[in-house]
């Protein structure tokens, strides 16, 4: 490729793009680590996008009506960091660029949400960014319908690579976006035909253009190094009512000795080759040196949206005080004051009526009260709406005919649903929740992990939480999934025992600023275990004494969810034999671990034997069985040691020995 001819044809564009390429080479060389090729290859596309199409103001990075830019191919992070630095984001200094991939730097190896302004989501696990983008675009559509085009009217742009499109989650995202005609979503595919192992043909022969077309997308194919073609394609994409994919044919590591090779994907650190590449770009400057005229041109791009942002401020000021307050509260992620009152009303009613309900039904009743007072909630299910009980009558269905709808039929796309919900939460103004079976947290795991890593308060409604789902058998019966979810840092896992605990769990989940929640909910009905009303949210402390021992306390039985009622039955059996037994309900281990020592020791004092009962594997329980002055010789567990089976739920509990009698026997064996 004749780089001199390219530079001569569009000299001003070329210099700006060369600045990205040079910063990338310098940062990766200084770190002796990183991925140079994609950032170099997509520099032309990114330059045109930011200069001529992106609506943003570098001085107001959190402007709610900005366009969103997502680097799904997160390994090319220096592309994003270069853009943020060059356009004038205050916290992306040259020192941060120089400290690429070093301890404490904002410039992590892959873009990390929260490290610096302008990083809209954490990317790196391929396919997550493009799936997040569907959620961003859905959020924009819902908010535009809610507040009007003058308040929310922007685009989501994505740069995705071959690897992103190979990941299975990409098809889930593409199909969902096509179905919902997300016309404000534009994906720029870095079509460089290179992966780490070699050319794409080693592992794939998919016609990506036809694939996107088949899913209902507007598709174009261009030369990704021709700024005129890039500009025209973006202009055409913005006019389409469909989501758009622009196939940008590029050369990975353009102008470097590793161009068009798998080596070009990774760290290009050879000093001589780096120098030669800069010569090919016509870049005679030293390491990390950006000439004043080029930096000024980029900063002009960064300030281009300031006038539009000021106009938006004026339009927003024209809203009623109530609409402004609702908008600001939702974007701040704050729960409305009415939420607490709605939860208290549910608890009062439950104390009077003492209903026997599956906790999935208790969740539905809670949402029926919550959704009307939290207009920012957006629910959904991965083709299990009637089983997850996630839809309430007031929400309306989100589709191309009803952008104000707040319920989404995700189809059989657990991973895509989870990633899209992350995108909605990251966009702001939306509180997403979505459901599937607890067993299928396996399918959603990658996005659930990123919820926790990013600090995004997505709520996962995971029903059919144990062998209690019954006849569908072990393929659908989670036994290890509670442990996996609890092992994930910065995640709250609630397994509520009845409607009162379920309502309290929802109050906590919808009040979280930066922690996702997993709701593990039952298929089978359970009796009410909280028979008196207390205004305090006891579940918010993670564990509490549900029933105190009568006489000398000799045993403490801990339980969650559907097994709490079994623990109470076991207590009756033990008390009848004169064995004083305390029952502790532990709906959320993570919150209990956050309590101070005095509270934890008050709930789990030393001396008594301890037995935990849960229709899952033991992993995770030893912290409470053996810790806080517990003793191994005085601790036991009643639960699962392997997979379940296909049979009615009651028979399964009997066969696997999860009964009140079994709990009582375990206690007596330890005393």
XYZ file of C-alpha atoms in Angstrom:
671
model
C 0.000 0.000 0.000
C 1.381 3.423 -1.000
C 1.254 5.360 2.252
C 2.833 8.448 0.709
C -0.005 8.621 -1.797
C -2.559 8.286 0.997
C -0.895 11.037 2.963
C -0.686 13.322 -0.049
C -4.356 12.821 -0.885
C -5.634 13.835 2.570
C -2.706 15.426 4.419
C -4.649 16.928 7.330
C -6.513 13.710 7.990
C -3.310 11.703 7.636
C -1.457 13.726 10.279
C -4.248 13.292 12.801
C -4.428 9.549 12.173
C -0.639 9.291 12.316
C -0.724 10.777 15.812
C -2.818 7.796 16.945
C -0.425 5.377 15.286
C 2.654 7.006 16.780
C 1.223 7.141 20.305
C 0.256 3.503 20.007
C 3.728 2.433 18.933
C 5.383 4.492 21.653
C 3.101 3.323 24.473
C 3.341 -0.365 23.591
C 7.116 -0.099 23.219
C 7.453 1.622 26.599
C 5.314 -1.038 28.270
C 6.969 -3.831 26.281
C 3.454 -5.214 26.208
C 0.175 -4.629 24.432
C -1.577 -4.885 21.082
C -0.455 -2.427 18.432
C -1.962 -3.670 15.193
C -5.665 -2.912 15.526
C -5.151 0.618 16.813
C -2.829 1.344 13.899
C -5.120 -0.262 11.348
C -8.320 1.478 12.523
C -6.784 4.910 13.063
C -8.326 6.262 9.852
C -11.807 5.044 10.751
C -11.572 6.435 14.278
C -10.273 9.789 13.074
C -13.171 10.297 10.664
C -15.688 9.105 13.233
C -14.524 11.511 15.923
C -13.883 14.443 13.592
C -17.046 14.359 11.521
C -19.705 12.298 13.284
C -19.295 11.767 17.027
C -21.373 14.119 19.176
C -19.360 14.698 22.330
C -17.730 17.405 24.413
C -14.405 16.442 25.980
C -14.923 19.060 28.690
C -18.256 17.454 29.714
C -17.597 13.726 29.366
C -20.773 12.667 31.185
C -23.188 14.759 29.132
C -26.264 12.471 28.998
C -26.972 13.111 25.309
C -23.470 12.394 24.050
C -22.840 9.735 21.440
C -21.326 6.599 22.954
C -18.169 5.021 21.548
C -17.438 1.395 22.429
C -14.178 -0.315 21.566
C -15.407 -3.897 21.520
C -11.987 -5.063 20.314
C -10.631 -3.949 23.669
C -7.135 -5.324 23.140
C -6.594 -2.311 20.879
C -7.032 -0.043 23.889
C -4.385 2.419 22.753
C -6.782 3.511 20.011
C -9.237 4.672 22.660
C -6.612 6.137 24.976
C -5.045 8.056 22.093
C -8.413 9.483 21.075
C -9.217 10.572 24.618
C -5.832 12.202 25.101
C -5.751 13.929 21.747
C -9.280 15.320 21.979
C -8.596 16.815 25.391
C -10.186 14.644 28.069
C -8.676 16.145 31.210
C -7.889 12.869 32.974
C -6.210 11.209 29.975
C -2.900 13.023 30.266
C 0.276 12.265 28.356
C 1.697 10.789 31.560
C -1.167 8.289 31.568
C -0.299 7.327 28.004
C 3.348 6.927 28.996
C 2.276 4.666 31.884
C 0.276 2.343 29.631
C -0.336 -1.006 31.347
C 1.478 0.026 34.529
C 0.340 -0.156 38.143
C -2.168 2.555 39.041
C -2.501 3.918 35.513
C -5.885 4.706 33.972
C -4.529 3.132 30.801
C -5.011 -0.534 31.673
C -4.221 -3.255 29.166
C -7.881 -3.355 28.191
C -10.293 -0.448 28.692
C -11.700 -0.517 32.208
C -14.943 1.306 32.935
C -14.487 3.827 35.722
C -10.751 4.279 35.228
C -11.097 7.344 32.996
C -13.765 9.488 31.405
C -14.777 8.377 27.940
C -14.397 4.678 28.697
C -18.044 3.697 28.383
C -17.631 0.014 29.223
C -15.013 -2.583 30.089
C -13.987 -4.524 27.023
C -11.399 -7.164 26.373
C -13.430 -10.372 26.559
C -14.309 -10.346 22.870
C -17.927 -9.884 21.887
C -18.929 -8.186 25.139
C -18.658 -4.674 23.732
C -20.859 -5.282 20.723
C -23.398 -6.980 23.001
C -23.232 -4.086 25.469
C -23.889 -1.730 22.582
C -27.305 -3.276 21.984
C -28.222 -2.323 25.542
C -26.882 1.190 25.038
C -29.021 1.547 21.911
C -32.132 0.128 23.609
C -31.667 2.552 26.515
C -31.399 5.463 24.090
C -34.600 4.404 22.327
C -36.566 4.047 25.576
C -35.313 7.345 26.968
C -35.984 9.152 23.683
C -39.577 7.905 23.836
C -39.807 8.901 27.492
C -38.250 12.374 27.414
C -38.422 13.323 23.737
C -35.861 13.787 20.955
C -34.743 17.116 22.347
C -33.406 15.389 25.467
C -32.232 11.977 24.229
C -31.211 11.616 20.591
C -27.783 10.145 20.039
C -25.904 7.237 18.482
C -23.858 4.325 19.751
C -20.747 3.565 17.691
C -18.788 0.340 18.014
C -15.455 -0.828 16.661
C -15.471 -4.614 16.543
C -12.887 -7.038 15.209
C -12.928 -10.485 13.669
C -12.673 -12.030 17.118
C -15.720 -10.142 18.398
C -17.758 -11.492 15.512
C -16.577 -15.073 16.056
C -17.739 -15.117 19.670
C -21.182 -16.669 19.985
C -22.491 -13.719 21.985
C -22.140 -11.547 18.883
C -24.896 -13.452 17.080
C -27.170 -13.092 20.091
C -26.525 -9.342 20.009
C -26.842 -8.980 16.243
C -30.131 -10.881 16.143
C -31.595 -8.837 18.991
C -30.545 -5.518 17.444
C -31.945 -6.476 14.055
C -35.273 -7.546 15.524
C -35.669 -4.249 17.333
C -34.486 -2.088 14.421
C -31.993 -0.154 16.513
C -31.221 2.483 13.918
C -28.981 4.471 16.236
C -26.503 1.609 16.532
C -23.549 1.615 14.117
C -20.871 -1.085 14.146
C -17.572 -0.546 12.357
C -16.008 -3.922 11.642
C -12.213 -3.981 11.475
C -12.042 -6.414 8.571
C -8.309 -7.158 8.661
C -8.525 -10.961 8.288
C -5.981 -11.591 11.058
C -6.212 -13.429 14.380
C -3.502 -14.453 16.826
C -3.116 -17.866 15.231
C -2.977 -16.542 11.669
C -5.510 -15.607 9.019
C -9.215 -15.881 9.726
C -9.504 -18.705 7.192
C -7.755 -21.004 9.667
C -10.948 -21.174 11.689
C -13.823 -19.425 9.937
C -15.432 -18.896 6.542
C -18.459 -16.811 7.534
C -19.612 -14.140 5.109
C -20.076 -11.446 7.745
C -21.790 -9.027 5.356
C -24.471 -11.579 4.526
C -24.721 -12.601 8.160
C -25.588 -9.079 9.251
C -27.973 -8.622 6.340
C -29.758 -11.838 7.294
C -30.269 -10.439 10.788
C -31.910 -7.276 9.485
C -28.986 -4.853 9.414
C -28.071 -2.147 6.930
C -24.632 -3.174 5.627
C -21.877 -1.433 3.650
C -18.339 -2.464 2.710
C -15.594 0.121 2.260
C -11.860 0.739 2.193
C -11.082 1.409 5.851
C -8.153 3.658 4.944
C -10.114 6.004 2.656
C -11.414 8.910 4.759
C -13.870 10.003 2.081
C -15.397 6.531 1.884
C -15.510 6.257 5.674
C -17.311 9.588 5.945
C -19.834 8.662 3.267
C -20.543 5.295 4.845
C -21.122 6.819 8.273
C -23.427 9.421 6.755
C -25.452 6.698 5.034
C -25.564 4.591 8.193
C -26.980 7.477 10.206
C -29.847 7.766 7.726
C -30.856 4.104 7.994
C -33.709 3.002 10.228
C -31.906 -0.295 10.737
C -28.810 -0.955 12.809
C -25.767 -0.539 10.575
C -22.611 -2.517 10.030
C -19.790 -0.998 8.018
C -17.195 -3.538 6.915
C -13.955 -1.562 6.937
C -11.265 -3.391 4.959
C -8.048 -2.534 6.747
C -4.426 -3.581 7.061
C -3.471 -4.588 10.582
C -0.304 -2.763 11.722
C -0.412 -0.576 8.607
C 3.051 0.652 7.577
C 4.909 -1.603 9.990
C 7.082 -4.575 9.072
C 4.416 -6.788 10.694
C 1.604 -5.436 8.510
C -0.968 -8.085 7.499
C 0.545 -10.765 9.742
C -0.519 -12.374 13.005
C 2.548 -10.778 14.617
C 0.978 -7.428 13.839
C -1.850 -8.236 16.252
C 0.378 -8.062 19.315
C 3.140 -5.944 20.787
C 5.352 -4.290 18.189
C 8.389 -3.278 20.217
C 11.400 -3.638 17.923
C 13.094 -0.223 17.957
C 14.294 -0.293 14.354
C 10.934 -1.425 13.012
C 9.185 1.217 15.083
C 11.422 3.904 13.637
C 10.837 2.641 10.115
C 7.075 2.668 10.664
C 7.186 6.289 11.775
C 9.173 7.149 8.659
C 6.476 5.492 6.547
C 3.904 7.716 8.283
C 5.975 10.835 7.651
C 6.256 11.298 11.422
C 9.674 12.751 12.317
C 8.919 13.349 16.001
C 10.322 11.794 19.152
C 8.646 9.329 21.469
C 5.288 10.609 22.771
C 5.827 13.892 20.933
C 2.731 15.399 19.295
C 3.343 18.627 17.353
C 1.309 21.594 18.530
C -0.678 21.981 15.314
C -1.799 18.352 15.327
C -2.754 18.465 19.013
C -4.653 21.709 18.441
C -6.549 20.181 15.531
C -7.556 17.242 17.702
C -8.574 19.488 20.590
C -10.793 21.420 18.201
C -12.534 18.117 17.468
C -12.893 17.539 21.206
C -14.534 20.928 21.679
C -16.755 20.705 18.603
C -19.744 19.468 20.605
C -19.617 22.167 23.262
C -22.141 24.422 21.514
C -24.569 21.552 21.025
C -24.108 20.524 24.631
C -24.899 24.087 25.765
C -28.045 24.043 23.638
C -29.008 20.761 25.264
C -28.544 22.335 28.701
C -31.048 25.009 27.719
C -33.536 22.460 26.403
C -33.204 20.409 29.571
C -33.803 23.513 31.680
C -37.102 23.889 29.821
C -38.439 20.651 31.273
C -40.688 20.804 34.295
C -38.992 20.573 37.656
C -40.531 17.135 38.207
C -39.231 15.788 34.876
C -35.775 17.190 35.547
C -35.736 15.600 38.990
C -36.835 12.226 37.628
C -34.224 12.346 34.863
C -31.416 13.372 37.212
C -32.358 10.804 39.840
C -32.474 7.978 37.299
C -29.118 8.948 35.761
C -27.613 9.197 39.251
C -28.803 5.640 39.920
C -30.746 6.676 43.011
C -33.886 4.823 44.060
C -37.008 6.952 44.536
C -38.266 7.631 48.042
C -41.469 5.798 47.152
C -39.570 2.521 46.884
C -39.253 2.074 50.651
C -42.966 2.761 51.149
C -43.883 0.227 48.459
C -41.735 -2.440 50.113
C -43.183 -1.720 53.558
C -46.702 -2.099 52.165
C -45.832 -5.533 50.761
C -44.376 -6.619 54.085
C -47.404 -5.412 56.060
C -49.750 -7.295 53.770
C -47.595 -10.426 53.985
C -47.598 -10.293 57.801
C -51.396 -10.245 57.748
C -52.060 -12.789 54.989
C -49.046 -15.096 55.444
C -49.235 -16.384 51.856
C -47.671 -19.631 50.696
C -45.870 -18.651 47.500
C -42.997 -19.638 45.299
C -40.430 -16.906 45.727
C -40.553 -16.299 41.952
C -44.227 -15.390 42.480
C -43.275 -13.285 45.487
C -40.816 -11.488 43.207
C -43.579 -10.818 40.691
C -45.808 -9.361 43.414
C -42.942 -7.146 44.515
C -42.322 -5.943 40.963
C -46.019 -5.165 40.574
C -45.583 -2.649 43.391
C -42.108 -1.442 42.434
C -42.330 -0.881 38.665
C -45.003 1.849 38.844
C -42.909 3.901 41.286
C -39.619 3.305 39.435
C -40.263 4.281 35.809
C -36.613 3.606 34.997
C -36.904 -0.151 35.524
C -36.692 -2.217 32.335
C -37.436 -5.915 32.673
C -37.129 -8.935 30.476
C -36.580 -12.640 30.177
C -34.664 -15.062 27.991
C -37.822 -16.771 26.673
C -39.060 -17.669 30.166
C -41.381 -14.785 30.963
C -44.126 -16.995 32.395
C -41.609 -18.944 34.469
C -39.431 -16.076 35.684
C -42.456 -13.883 36.492
C -40.574 -10.774 35.415
C -43.342 -8.993 33.493
C -45.878 -6.706 35.149
C -48.988 -5.300 33.541
C -47.936 -1.654 33.497
C -44.672 -2.046 31.556
C -45.631 -2.378 27.896
C -43.554 -4.349 25.402
C -40.460 -2.751 23.893
C -40.400 -3.207 20.113
C -40.156 -1.031 16.980
C -43.784 0.006 17.394
C -43.513 0.888 21.076
C -40.233 2.478 22.086
C -41.681 3.421 25.477
C -42.190 -0.241 26.366
C -40.236 -1.387 29.388
C -40.344 -5.144 28.906
C -38.039 -6.956 26.487
C -38.453 -10.414 25.034
C -34.789 -11.402 24.711
C -35.364 -14.824 23.188
C -33.055 -17.707 24.031
C -30.076 -15.410 24.513
C -28.990 -15.572 28.156
C -25.512 -14.199 27.497
C -26.723 -11.507 25.127
C -29.439 -10.491 27.579
C -26.964 -10.108 30.428
C -24.545 -8.064 28.324
C -27.344 -5.878 26.941
C -28.562 -5.199 30.474
C -25.042 -4.112 31.388
C -25.165 -1.737 28.438
C -28.458 -0.243 29.593
C -27.132 0.317 33.088
C -23.912 1.843 31.746
C -25.835 4.158 29.441
C -27.608 5.615 32.456
C -31.222 6.420 33.192
C -32.256 2.748 33.217
C -32.435 0.075 35.952
C -32.401 -3.241 34.079
C -33.378 -6.647 35.358
C -33.785 -9.880 33.435
C -34.573 -13.483 34.090
C -33.699 -17.040 33.204
C -33.293 -20.284 35.130
C -30.602 -20.297 37.805
C -28.880 -23.153 35.995
C -28.326 -20.908 32.989
C -26.153 -18.493 34.882
C -23.569 -20.691 33.138
C -24.623 -19.218 29.792
C -24.630 -15.656 31.131
C -21.452 -15.957 33.199
C -19.130 -13.776 31.083
C -21.436 -10.768 31.270
C -22.338 -11.392 34.917
C -18.662 -11.314 35.804
C -18.271 -8.010 33.997
C -21.258 -6.561 35.878
C -19.297 -7.181 39.046
C -15.960 -6.040 37.654
C -17.387 -2.781 36.334
C -19.593 -2.123 39.351
C -22.849 -2.121 37.389
C -26.043 -2.765 39.426
C -27.694 -5.148 36.971
C -30.246 -7.465 38.581
C -30.328 -11.117 37.523
C -33.623 -12.844 38.300
C -32.641 -16.514 38.449
C -35.621 -18.742 39.132
C -35.944 -22.526 39.541
C -33.089 -22.270 41.964
C -32.599 -25.887 43.092
C -33.649 -29.511 42.739
C -37.037 -28.116 43.722
C -37.772 -27.431 40.065
C -38.454 -31.144 39.869
C -39.209 -33.138 36.764
C -37.029 -31.218 34.288
C -34.132 -33.050 35.840
C -30.442 -32.442 36.559
C -29.754 -30.507 33.350
C -31.983 -27.771 34.748
C -31.341 -28.209 38.472
C -28.598 -25.915 39.762
C -26.463 -27.333 42.536
C -23.143 -25.512 42.108
C -24.485 -22.205 40.792
C -25.042 -20.510 44.137
C -21.423 -21.217 45.030
C -20.193 -19.872 41.696
C -22.240 -16.706 42.076
C -21.138 -16.221 45.676
C -17.507 -16.713 44.660
C -17.724 -13.736 42.285
C -16.413 -10.551 43.939
C -18.710 -7.539 44.235
C -21.884 -9.564 43.753
C -24.874 -9.867 46.071
C -26.584 -13.261 45.951
C -30.028 -13.321 47.549
C -31.911 -16.531 48.194
C -35.022 -15.290 50.003
C -37.260 -17.540 52.092
C -40.660 -15.927 51.527
C -42.396 -12.846 50.174
C -41.095 -10.608 52.980
C -37.473 -11.513 52.357
C -38.054 -11.286 48.600
C -39.399 -7.757 48.894
C -36.487 -6.781 51.126
C -34.047 -8.282 48.645
C -35.514 -6.204 45.819
C -35.281 -3.054 47.937
C -31.574 -3.703 48.494
C -30.921 -4.620 44.851
C -32.634 -1.534 43.444
C -30.731 0.705 45.844
C -27.276 -0.546 44.887
C -25.090 2.074 43.199
C -22.352 -0.256 42.000
C -23.057 -3.891 42.775
C -25.017 -6.425 40.710
C -27.507 -8.766 42.351
C -28.408 -12.387 41.699
C -31.918 -13.280 42.863
C -32.160 -17.052 43.387
C -35.887 -17.781 43.417
C -37.894 -20.950 43.822
C -40.337 -22.703 41.544
C -42.112 -24.465 44.412
C -44.286 -22.749 46.962
C -42.962 -22.019 50.442
C -44.795 -20.922 53.594
C -44.353 -17.464 55.039
C -41.621 -17.589 57.675
C -41.807 -13.959 58.749
C -45.133 -13.823 60.568
C -44.818 -10.396 62.173
C -44.241 -7.049 60.497
C -40.991 -5.202 61.106
C -40.282 -1.976 59.272
C -36.531 -2.624 59.308
C -35.067 -4.463 56.325
C -33.644 -7.494 58.114
C -32.381 -9.041 54.880
C -30.176 -5.991 54.340
C -27.943 -7.311 57.120
C -27.505 -10.590 55.287
C -28.555 -12.855 58.171
C -30.681 -12.558 61.271
C -32.241 -14.642 64.019
C -35.576 -15.876 62.745
C -36.467 -18.090 65.706
C -34.692 -18.134 69.067
C -33.907 -21.197 71.106
C -36.202 -22.016 73.990
C -34.163 -22.993 77.011
C -30.433 -23.522 76.751
C -29.187 -22.884 73.209
C -27.461 -26.044 72.013
C -27.787 -25.695 68.241
C -27.908 -23.095 65.516
C -29.480 -24.090 62.233
C -28.696 -21.812 59.283
C -30.654 -21.895 56.039
C -31.578 -19.948 52.926
C -34.571 -19.820 50.648
C -36.864 -22.830 50.511
C -34.873 -24.593 53.220
C -35.626 -21.970 55.871
C -39.053 -23.531 56.446
C -37.324 -26.924 56.792
C -35.017 -25.404 59.408
C -38.040 -24.195 61.364
C -39.602 -27.657 61.191
C -36.338 -29.173 62.395
C -36.312 -26.705 65.271
C -39.750 -27.898 66.330
C -38.523 -31.487 66.320
C -35.423 -30.609 68.344
C -37.217 -28.382 70.823
C -39.684 -31.222 71.435
C -36.692 -33.238 72.638
C -35.450 -30.392 74.820
C -32.678 -29.300 72.452
C -32.709 -25.512 72.362
C -32.335 -24.498 68.720
C -31.888 -21.091 67.108
C -32.794 -20.697 63.431
C -30.826 -18.148 61.407
C -32.097 -17.109 58.011
C -29.213 -16.074 55.786
C -30.669 -14.592 52.600
C -27.390 -12.923 51.561
C -23.993 -14.162 52.730
C -22.185 -11.202 51.176
C -24.139 -8.642 53.198
C -23.685 -10.674 56.374
C -19.922 -10.700 55.772
C -20.014 -6.901 55.570
C -21.499 -6.525 59.049
C -19.292 -5.695 62.006
C -17.855 -8.429 64.203
C -20.232 -7.665 67.039
C -23.315 -8.238 64.902
C -21.980 -11.420 63.316
C -21.029 -12.860 66.705
C -24.434 -11.935 68.065
C -26.119 -13.901 65.290
C -23.612 -16.781 65.377
C -22.273 -16.994 68.928
C -19.856 -19.715 69.926
C -20.700 -22.806 71.914
C -23.646 -24.260 70.056
C -23.337 -26.829 67.277
C -24.009 -25.484 63.808
C -25.799 -27.038 60.888
C -26.445 -25.396 57.544
C -29.150 -26.630 55.187
C -29.391 -25.650 51.538
C -30.427 -27.589 48.430
C -27.039 -26.955 46.833
C -23.421 -27.954 47.375
C -21.654 -27.065 50.617
C -19.020 -24.808 49.076
C -19.192 -21.354 50.637
C -20.825 -22.436 53.889
C -17.661 -23.249 55.843
C -17.099 -19.553 56.466
C -20.162 -19.636 58.745
C -19.980 -23.229 59.916
C -16.362 -23.015 61.029
C -15.718 -19.279 61.359
C -16.956 -16.813 63.972
C -15.969 -19.247 66.769
C -17.429 -22.312 65.066
C -15.693 -25.699 65.414
C -15.226 -28.354 62.765
C -16.253 -31.148 65.110
C -19.459 -29.277 65.877
C -20.465 -28.319 62.324
C -22.487 -30.129 59.690
C -24.187 -29.583 56.363
C -27.380 -30.959 54.888
C -27.576 -30.449 51.150
C -26.385 -31.740 47.803
C -23.177 -33.612 47.088
C -23.840 -34.289 43.398
C -26.315 -33.626 40.644
C -30.070 -33.981 40.963
C -32.543 -36.214 39.145
C -35.864 -36.117 37.347
C -38.806 -36.546 39.729
C -41.368 -34.447 41.599
C -39.763 -31.988 43.982
C -41.018 -33.599 47.201
C -39.590 -36.962 46.166
C -36.245 -35.391 45.302
C -35.951 -33.735 48.719
C -36.663 -37.073 50.354
C -34.257 -39.037 48.169
C -31.428 -36.565 48.626
C -32.002 -36.329 52.365
C -32.915 -32.659 52.585
C -35.684 -32.882 55.176
C -36.463 -31.538 58.611
C -35.825 -34.995 60.039
C -32.408 -35.141 58.397
C -31.505 -31.736 59.824
C -32.603 -32.798 63.294
C -30.570 -36.014 63.028
C -27.509 -34.052 61.936
C -27.833 -31.719 64.920
C -28.195 -34.598 67.369
C -25.180 -36.370 65.896
C -23.029 -33.342 66.696
C -24.197 -32.646 70.237
